[in-house]
Amino acid sequence: MPLRITGVDHKQVQRLLPGIPAEAIVEAANAAYAVTYRAGETIMGGAQGWTPAVISDGTVRLTIRSHDGREATLRLIGRGVMVGLVSLFQPDYTNPVPERSMVAVERSTLVFFEPDLIRAFGNRYCEFSMHLVKGLVEWGGALSDAAGRFAFMSVRQRVAAHLIGVASIDVESPDTPVAPITQQQLADAVGSVREVVARTLRELRVDGLISVGRARITILDPKRLAGEAF
């Protein structure tokens, strides 16, 4: 269950939906609502369906799950990105095989909008329509990149790339970013199994690129780790 569901004020909607004129912002705000999720909660996919929303705070991930329960992360998504766009064009969309879902990486808040309203705004307002097109192009590029990672990159490369992507700067040690992730979460993210990822982390640790702690991996040499990934 989500932590909180609230209304949305018009100033927030104005920031989240660029290209909507002032006279339509109140209409959008009245039809919108914000939902805050715990880390690990499923936001869309499966029984939840798909609805257009903008990430107001936090980070979510788009995942695929195979019939035998294995997971892989296709994209990590941060604030300001519109998700659930498939509902604008396929209102009755259901998950294909493999199953697709959107999950909160950390405590995250999304602002949801009615699909009919977003479609109407796209028809009415050229600037907003171009914003939607830009979002779809970015999604297409991100998923194409994900396909390339799984098709051509080794597990070591995928692990290195994912650590770089999720790491954040530690205030006390700004030169050593930290990825708040467990070995199992990392295995799920790169589409592998824990044993293989554990072996890869040992190799990276021996090479002096990372150190491994409880639910956190510290990047000791970001430049060299990036070289491993790319």
PDB file of C-alpha atoms in Angstrom:
ATOM      1  CA  MET A   1       0.000   0.000   0.000  1.00  0.00           C
ATOM      2  CA  PRO A   2       1.270   3.521  -0.805  1.00  0.00           C
ATOM      3  CA  LEU A   3       2.388   5.704   2.077  1.00  0.00           C
ATOM      4  CA  ARG A   4       0.270   8.706   1.120  1.00  0.00           C
ATOM      5  CA  ILE A   5      -2.194   9.982  -1.504  1.00  0.00           C
ATOM      6  CA  THR A   6      -2.762  13.744  -1.733  1.00  0.00           C
ATOM      7  CA  GLY A   7      -4.053  16.440  -4.029  1.00  0.00           C
ATOM      8  CA  VAL A   8      -1.754  18.577  -6.184  1.00  0.00           C
ATOM      9  CA  ASP A   9      -1.542  22.364  -6.364  1.00  0.00           C
ATOM     10  CA  HIS A  10      -1.476  24.221  -9.662  1.00  0.00           C
ATOM     11  CA  LYS A  11       2.113  25.482  -9.241  1.00  0.00           C
ATOM     12  CA  GLN A  12       3.404  21.930  -9.032  1.00  0.00           C
ATOM     13  CA  VAL A  13       1.426  20.913 -12.121  1.00  0.00           C
ATOM     14  CA  GLN A  14       2.830  23.898 -14.015  1.00  0.00           C
ATOM     15  CA  ARG A  15       6.358  22.620 -13.320  1.00  0.00           C
ATOM     16  CA  LEU A  16       5.516  19.024 -14.271  1.00  0.00           C
ATOM     17  CA  LEU A  17       3.616  19.719 -17.510  1.00  0.00           C
ATOM     18  CA  PRO A  18       5.600  22.225 -19.593  1.00  0.00           C
ATOM     19  CA  GLY A  19       3.707  23.764 -22.463  1.00  0.00           C
ATOM     20  CA  ILE A  20       0.300  23.908 -20.740  1.00  0.00           C
ATOM     21  CA  PRO A  21      -1.067  27.489 -20.667  1.00  0.00           C
ATOM     22  CA  ALA A  22      -2.020  29.051 -17.350  1.00  0.00           C
ATOM     23  CA  GLU A  23      -5.764  28.836 -18.028  1.00  0.00           C
ATOM     24  CA  ALA A  24      -5.572  25.029 -18.276  1.00  0.00           C
ATOM     25  CA  ILE A  25      -3.333  24.423 -15.251  1.00  0.00           C
ATOM     26  CA  VAL A  26      -6.192  24.560 -12.734  1.00  0.00           C
ATOM     27  CA  GLU A  27      -8.123  21.994 -14.770  1.00  0.00           C
ATOM     28  CA  ALA A  28      -5.092  19.708 -14.761  1.00  0.00           C
ATOM     29  CA  ALA A  29      -4.461  20.180 -11.030  1.00  0.00           C
ATOM     30  CA  ASN A  30      -8.079  19.376 -10.151  1.00  0.00           C
ATOM     31  CA  ALA A  31      -7.802  16.057 -12.009  1.00  0.00           C
ATOM     32  CA  ALA A  32      -4.361  15.102 -10.642  1.00  0.00           C
ATOM     33  CA  TYR A  33      -3.256  13.338  -7.477  1.00  0.00           C
ATOM     34  CA  ALA A  34       0.120  12.554  -5.900  1.00  0.00           C
ATOM     35  CA  VAL A  35       1.045   9.129  -4.531  1.00  0.00           C
ATOM     36  CA  THR A  36       4.080   8.392  -2.349  1.00  0.00           C
ATOM     37  CA  TYR A  37       5.473   4.842  -2.453  1.00  0.00           C
ATOM     38  CA  ARG A  38       7.866   2.925  -0.244  1.00  0.00           C
ATOM     39  CA  ALA A  39      11.083   1.539  -1.696  1.00  0.00           C
ATOM     40  CA  GLY A  40      10.335  -1.758  -3.449  1.00  0.00           C
ATOM     41  CA  GLU A  41       6.633  -1.077  -4.096  1.00  0.00           C
ATOM     42  CA  THR A  42       5.244  -1.750  -7.562  1.00  0.00           C
ATOM     43  CA  ILE A  43       3.831   1.446  -9.063  1.00  0.00           C
ATOM     44  CA  MET A  44       2.593   0.292 -12.461  1.00  0.00           C
ATOM     45  CA  GLY A  45       2.283  -2.989 -14.291  1.00  0.00           C
ATOM     46  CA  GLY A  46       0.369  -6.154 -13.503  1.00  0.00           C
ATOM     47  CA  ALA A  47      -2.809  -5.485 -11.547  1.00  0.00           C
ATOM     48  CA  GLN A  48      -1.979  -1.763 -11.212  1.00  0.00           C
ATOM     49  CA  GLY A  49      -2.216  -1.100 -14.956  1.00  0.00           C
ATOM     50  CA  TRP A  50      -0.564   1.899 -16.633  1.00  0.00           C
ATOM     51  CA  THR A  51      -1.437   5.583 -16.202  1.00  0.00           C
ATOM     52  CA  PRO A  52       0.417   8.755 -17.276  1.00  0.00           C
ATOM     53  CA  ALA A  53       2.370  10.216 -14.365  1.00  0.00           C
ATOM     54  CA  VAL A  54       5.370  12.422 -13.688  1.00  0.00           C
ATOM     55  CA  ILE A  55       7.998  11.538 -11.086  1.00  0.00           C
ATOM     56  CA  SER A  56       7.936  14.378  -8.576  1.00  0.00           C
ATOM     57  CA  ASP A  57      10.539  12.952  -6.201  1.00  0.00           C
ATOM     58  CA  GLY A  58      12.708   9.846  -5.881  1.00  0.00           C
ATOM     59  CA  THR A  59      13.812   7.196  -8.368  1.00  0.00           C
ATOM     60  CA  VAL A  60      11.930   4.324  -9.983  1.00  0.00           C
ATOM     61  CA  ARG A  61      13.018   1.512 -12.279  1.00  0.00           C
ATOM     62  CA  LEU A  62      11.402  -0.154 -15.255  1.00  0.00           C
ATOM     63  CA  THR A  63      11.900  -3.912 -14.946  1.00  0.00           C
ATOM     64  CA  ILE A  64      11.134  -7.032 -16.918  1.00  0.00           C
ATOM     65  CA  ARG A  65      10.476 -10.389 -15.274  1.00  0.00           C
ATOM     66  CA  SER A  66      10.806 -13.778 -16.937  1.00  0.00           C
ATOM     67  CA  HIS A  67       8.404 -16.676 -16.421  1.00  0.00           C
ATOM     68  CA  ASP A  68      10.860 -18.236 -13.941  1.00  0.00           C
ATOM     69  CA  GLY A  69      11.045 -15.125 -11.766  1.00  0.00           C
ATOM     70  CA  ARG A  70      14.315 -13.570 -12.950  1.00  0.00           C
ATOM     71  CA  GLU A  71      14.364  -9.771 -13.203  1.00  0.00           C
ATOM     72  CA  ALA A  72      16.365  -7.206 -15.132  1.00  0.00           C
ATOM     73  CA  THR A  73      16.294  -3.413 -14.986  1.00  0.00           C
ATOM     74  CA  LEU A  74      15.704  -1.700 -18.317  1.00  0.00           C
ATOM     75  CA  ARG A  75      15.871   1.890 -17.100  1.00  0.00           C
ATOM     76  CA  LEU A  76      16.348   3.926 -13.926  1.00  0.00           C
ATOM     77  CA  ILE A  77      14.101   6.989 -13.971  1.00  0.00           C
ATOM     78  CA  GLY A  78      14.436  10.165 -11.907  1.00  0.00           C
ATOM     79  CA  ARG A  79      12.355  13.225 -11.160  1.00  0.00           C
ATOM     80  CA  GLY A  80      10.693  15.186 -13.924  1.00  0.00           C
ATOM     81  CA  VAL A  81      10.245  12.225 -16.306  1.00  0.00           C
ATOM     82  CA  MET A  82       6.770  11.307 -17.552  1.00  0.00           C
ATOM     83  CA  VAL A  83       5.997   7.580 -17.339  1.00  0.00           C
ATOM     84  CA  GLY A  84       3.040   5.415 -18.329  1.00  0.00           C
ATOM     85  CA  LEU A  85       2.782   6.965 -21.789  1.00  0.00           C
ATOM     86  CA  VAL A  86       1.653   3.644 -23.272  1.00  0.00           C
ATOM     87  CA  SER A  87      -1.785   4.303 -21.738  1.00  0.00           C
ATOM     88  CA  LEU A  88      -2.262   7.287 -24.077  1.00  0.00           C
ATOM     89  CA  PHE A  89      -2.143   5.078 -27.162  1.00  0.00           C
ATOM     90  CA  GLN A  90      -3.109   1.626 -25.872  1.00  0.00           C
ATOM     91  CA  PRO A  91      -5.692   2.178 -23.113  1.00  0.00           C
ATOM     92  CA  ASP A  92      -6.232  -1.566 -22.664  1.00  0.00           C
ATOM     93  CA  TYR A  93      -2.523  -2.382 -22.666  1.00  0.00           C
ATOM     94  CA  THR A  94      -1.595  -5.507 -20.706  1.00  0.00           C
ATOM     95  CA  ASN A  95       1.864  -6.732 -19.820  1.00  0.00           C
ATOM     96  CA  PRO A  96       3.528  -8.858 -22.480  1.00  0.00           C
ATOM     97  CA  VAL A  97       5.822 -11.763 -21.724  1.00  0.00           C
ATOM     98  CA  PRO A  98       8.228 -11.026 -20.138  1.00  0.00           C
ATOM     99  CA  GLU A  99       6.161  -9.093 -17.614  1.00  0.00           C
ATOM    100  CA  ARG A 100       6.949  -5.388 -17.383  1.00  0.00           C
ATOM    101  CA  SER A 101       6.544  -3.251 -14.261  1.00  0.00           C
ATOM    102  CA  MET A 102       7.665  -0.019 -12.636  1.00  0.00           C
ATOM    103  CA  VAL A 103       9.049  -0.244  -9.089  1.00  0.00           C
ATOM    104  CA  ALA A 104      10.167   2.396  -6.579  1.00  0.00           C
ATOM    105  CA  VAL A 105      13.930   2.224  -5.951  1.00  0.00           C
ATOM    106  CA  GLU A 106      13.601   4.541  -2.948  1.00  0.00           C
ATOM    107  CA  ARG A 107      10.767   6.431  -1.332  1.00  0.00           C
ATOM    108  CA  SER A 108       9.242   8.132  -4.383  1.00  0.00           C
ATOM    109  CA  THR A 109       6.315  10.396  -5.219  1.00  0.00           C
ATOM    110  CA  LEU A 110       4.516  10.402  -8.567  1.00  0.00           C
ATOM    111  CA  VAL A 111       1.799  12.770  -9.773  1.00  0.00           C
ATOM    112  CA  PHE A 112      -0.850  10.927 -11.792  1.00  0.00           C
ATOM    113  CA  PHE A 113      -3.033  12.375 -14.563  1.00  0.00           C
ATOM    114  CA  GLU A 114      -6.075  11.055 -16.416  1.00  0.00           C
ATOM    115  CA  PRO A 115      -5.069   9.671 -19.837  1.00  0.00           C
ATOM    116  CA  ASP A 116      -7.992  11.417 -21.571  1.00  0.00           C
ATOM    117  CA  LEU A 117      -6.875  14.771 -20.174  1.00  0.00           C
ATOM    118  CA  ILE A 118      -3.253  14.317 -21.295  1.00  0.00           C
ATOM    119  CA  ARG A 119      -4.442  13.260 -24.763  1.00  0.00           C
ATOM    120  CA  ALA A 120      -6.703  16.321 -24.960  1.00  0.00           C
ATOM    121  CA  PHE A 121      -3.857  18.636 -23.916  1.00  0.00           C
ATOM    122  CA  GLY A 122      -1.633  17.039 -26.564  1.00  0.00           C
ATOM    123  CA  ASN A 123      -4.257  17.818 -29.208  1.00  0.00           C
ATOM    124  CA  ARG A 124      -4.834  21.371 -27.965  1.00  0.00           C
ATOM    125  CA  TYR A 125      -1.358  22.648 -27.183  1.00  0.00           C
ATOM    126  CA  CYS A 126       1.494  22.281 -29.672  1.00  0.00           C
ATOM    127  CA  GLU A 127       4.269  22.938 -27.141  1.00  0.00           C
ATOM    128  CA  PHE A 128       2.960  20.251 -24.799  1.00  0.00           C
ATOM    129  CA  SER A 129       2.524  17.859 -27.722  1.00  0.00           C
ATOM    130  CA  MET A 130       6.210  18.316 -28.566  1.00  0.00           C
ATOM    131  CA  HIS A 131       7.056  17.645 -24.907  1.00  0.00           C
ATOM    132  CA  LEU A 132       5.271  14.286 -25.197  1.00  0.00           C
ATOM    133  CA  VAL A 133       7.079  13.497 -28.445  1.00  0.00           C
ATOM    134  CA  LYS A 134      10.419  14.309 -26.816  1.00  0.00           C
ATOM    135  CA  GLY A 135       9.556  11.995 -23.919  1.00  0.00           C
ATOM    136  CA  LEU A 136       8.686   9.150 -26.275  1.00  0.00           C
ATOM    137  CA  VAL A 137      11.929   9.621 -28.216  1.00  0.00           C
ATOM    138  CA  GLU A 138      13.928   9.532 -24.958  1.00  0.00           C
ATOM    139  CA  TRP A 139      12.112   6.355 -23.914  1.00  0.00           C
ATOM    140  CA  GLY A 140      12.854   4.738 -27.263  1.00  0.00           C
ATOM    141  CA  GLY A 141      16.535   5.640 -26.987  1.00  0.00           C
ATOM    142  CA  ALA A 142      16.789   4.359 -23.398  1.00  0.00           C
ATOM    143  CA  LEU A 143      15.203   1.017 -24.267  1.00  0.00           C
ATOM    144  CA  SER A 144      17.412   0.672 -27.347  1.00  0.00           C
ATOM    145  CA  ASP A 145      20.452   1.250 -25.122  1.00  0.00           C
ATOM    146  CA  ALA A 146      19.149  -1.385 -22.688  1.00  0.00           C
ATOM    147  CA  ALA A 147      18.767  -3.886 -25.511  1.00  0.00           C
ATOM    148  CA  GLY A 148      22.366  -3.199 -26.519  1.00  0.00           C
ATOM    149  CA  ARG A 149      23.623  -3.752 -22.972  1.00  0.00           C
ATOM    150  CA  PHE A 150      21.971  -7.137 -22.655  1.00  0.00           C
ATOM    151  CA  ALA A 151      22.912  -8.196 -26.181  1.00  0.00           C
ATOM    152  CA  PHE A 152      26.563  -7.155 -26.255  1.00  0.00           C
ATOM    153  CA  MET A 153      27.911  -6.332 -22.766  1.00  0.00           C
ATOM    154  CA  SER A 154      29.411  -8.903 -20.416  1.00  0.00           C
ATOM    155  CA  VAL A 155      28.126  -9.266 -16.849  1.00  0.00           C
ATOM    156  CA  ARG A 156      31.218  -7.377 -15.645  1.00  0.00           C
ATOM    157  CA  GLN A 157      30.438  -4.483 -17.978  1.00  0.00           C
ATOM    158  CA  ARG A 158      26.758  -4.439 -16.978  1.00  0.00           C
ATOM    159  CA  VAL A 159      27.652  -4.462 -13.279  1.00  0.00           C
ATOM    160  CA  ALA A 160      30.116  -1.602 -13.729  1.00  0.00           C
ATOM    161  CA  ALA A 161      27.631   0.447 -15.773  1.00  0.00           C
ATOM    162  CA  HIS A 162      24.815  -0.078 -13.293  1.00  0.00           C
ATOM    163  CA  LEU A 163      26.969   0.871 -10.301  1.00  0.00           C
ATOM    164  CA  ILE A 164      27.972   4.091 -12.026  1.00  0.00           C
ATOM    165  CA  GLY A 165      24.340   4.818 -12.872  1.00  0.00           C
ATOM    166  CA  VAL A 166      22.962   4.391  -9.340  1.00  0.00           C
ATOM    167  CA  ALA A 167      25.883   5.732  -7.290  1.00  0.00           C
ATOM    168  CA  SER A 168      25.490   9.016  -5.437  1.00  0.00           C
ATOM    169  CA  ILE A 169      28.076  11.330  -3.916  1.00  0.00           C
ATOM    170  CA  ASP A 170      28.895  10.793  -0.261  1.00  0.00           C
ATOM    171  CA  VAL A 171      29.224  14.201   1.427  1.00  0.00           C
ATOM    172  CA  GLU A 172      32.033  12.932   3.652  1.00  0.00           C
ATOM    173  CA  SER A 173      33.943  11.385   0.709  1.00  0.00           C
ATOM    174  CA  PRO A 174      32.982  13.235  -2.499  1.00  0.00           C
ATOM    175  CA  ASP A 175      35.624  11.397  -4.557  1.00  0.00           C
ATOM    176  CA  THR A 176      34.182   7.954  -3.753  1.00  0.00           C
ATOM    177  CA  PRO A 177      30.532   7.651  -4.901  1.00  0.00           C
ATOM    178  CA  VAL A 178      28.394   5.059  -3.138  1.00  0.00           C
ATOM    179  CA  ALA A 179      25.796   2.756  -4.713  1.00  0.00           C
ATOM    180  CA  PRO A 180      23.141   1.855  -2.105  1.00  0.00           C
ATOM    181  CA  ILE A 181      22.431  -1.631  -3.417  1.00  0.00           C
ATOM    182  CA  THR A 182      22.626  -5.250  -2.287  1.00  0.00           C
ATOM    183  CA  GLN A 183      24.215  -8.021  -4.329  1.00  0.00           C
ATOM    184  CA  GLN A 184      20.796  -9.536  -5.024  1.00  0.00           C
ATOM    185  CA  GLN A 185      19.392  -6.190  -6.171  1.00  0.00           C
ATOM    186  CA  LEU A 186      22.411  -5.748  -8.418  1.00  0.00           C
ATOM    187  CA  ALA A 187      21.932  -9.221  -9.879  1.00  0.00           C
ATOM    188  CA  ASP A 188      18.273  -8.438 -10.598  1.00  0.00           C
ATOM    189  CA  ALA A 189      19.223  -5.128 -12.182  1.00  0.00           C
ATOM    190  CA  VAL A 190      21.721  -6.607 -14.634  1.00  0.00           C
ATOM    191  CA  GLY A 191      19.745  -9.747 -15.474  1.00  0.00           C
ATOM    192  CA  SER A 192      22.103 -12.223 -13.843  1.00  0.00           C
ATOM    193  CA  VAL A 193      22.204 -14.408 -10.727  1.00  0.00           C
ATOM    194  CA  ARG A 194      23.670 -13.546  -7.325  1.00  0.00           C
ATOM    195  CA  GLU A 195      26.525 -16.040  -7.537  1.00  0.00           C
ATOM    196  CA  VAL A 196      27.817 -14.612 -10.821  1.00  0.00           C
ATOM    197  CA  VAL A 197      27.489 -11.027  -9.578  1.00  0.00           C
ATOM    198  CA  ALA A 198      29.249 -11.886  -6.297  1.00  0.00           C
ATOM    199  CA  ARG A 199      32.172 -13.318  -8.287  1.00  0.00           C
ATOM    200  CA  THR A 200      32.260 -10.214 -10.492  1.00  0.00           C
ATOM    201  CA  LEU A 201      32.290  -7.924  -7.448  1.00  0.00           C
ATOM    202  CA  ARG A 202      35.188  -9.902  -5.978  1.00  0.00           C
ATOM    203  CA  GLU A 203      37.141  -9.385  -9.194  1.00  0.00           C
ATOM    204  CA  LEU A 204      36.397  -5.638  -9.206  1.00  0.00           C
ATOM    205  CA  ARG A 205      37.389  -5.438  -5.549  1.00  0.00           C
ATOM    206  CA  VAL A 206      40.693  -7.234  -6.159  1.00  0.00           C
ATOM    207  CA  ASP A 207      41.351  -4.808  -9.025  1.00  0.00           C
ATOM    208  CA  GLY A 208      40.918  -1.904  -6.591  1.00  0.00           C
ATOM    209  CA  LEU A 209      37.834  -0.463  -8.285  1.00  0.00           C
ATOM    210  CA  ILE A 210      35.266  -0.930  -5.511  1.00  0.00           C
ATOM    211  CA  SER A 211      34.763  -1.902  -1.884  1.00  0.00           C
ATOM    212  CA  VAL A 212      31.726  -3.889  -0.806  1.00  0.00           C
ATOM    213  CA  GLY A 213      29.796  -3.245   2.412  1.00  0.00           C
ATOM    214  CA  ARG A 214      26.392  -4.142   3.780  1.00  0.00           C
ATOM    215  CA  ALA A 215      23.813  -2.999   1.194  1.00  0.00           C
ATOM    216  CA  ARG A 216      26.304  -0.536  -0.296  1.00  0.00           C
ATOM    217  CA  ILE A 217      29.122  -0.618  -2.810  1.00  0.00           C
ATOM    218  CA  THR A 218      31.702   2.172  -2.768  1.00  0.00           C
ATOM    219  CA  ILE A 219      33.337   3.131  -6.055  1.00  0.00           C
ATOM    220  CA  LEU A 220      37.017   3.696  -5.303  1.00  0.00           C
ATOM    221  CA  ASP A 221      38.076   4.589  -8.844  1.00  0.00           C
ATOM    222  CA  PRO A 222      35.118   6.012 -10.856  1.00  0.00           C
ATOM    223  CA  LYS A 223      37.213   6.708 -13.957  1.00  0.00           C
ATOM    224  CA  ARG A 224      38.571   3.158 -14.216  1.00  0.00           C
ATOM    225  CA  LEU A 225      35.165   1.650 -13.444  1.00  0.00           C
ATOM    226  CA  ALA A 226      33.640   3.745 -16.236  1.00  0.00           C
ATOM    227  CA  GLY A 227      36.355   2.390 -18.505  1.00  0.00           C
ATOM    228  CA  GLU A 228      35.294  -1.138 -17.557  1.00  0.00           C
ATOM    229  CA  ALA A 229      31.690  -0.340 -18.447  1.00  0.00           C
ATOM    230  CA  PHE A 230      32.140   1.578 -21.671  1.00  0.00           C
TER     231      PHE A 230
END
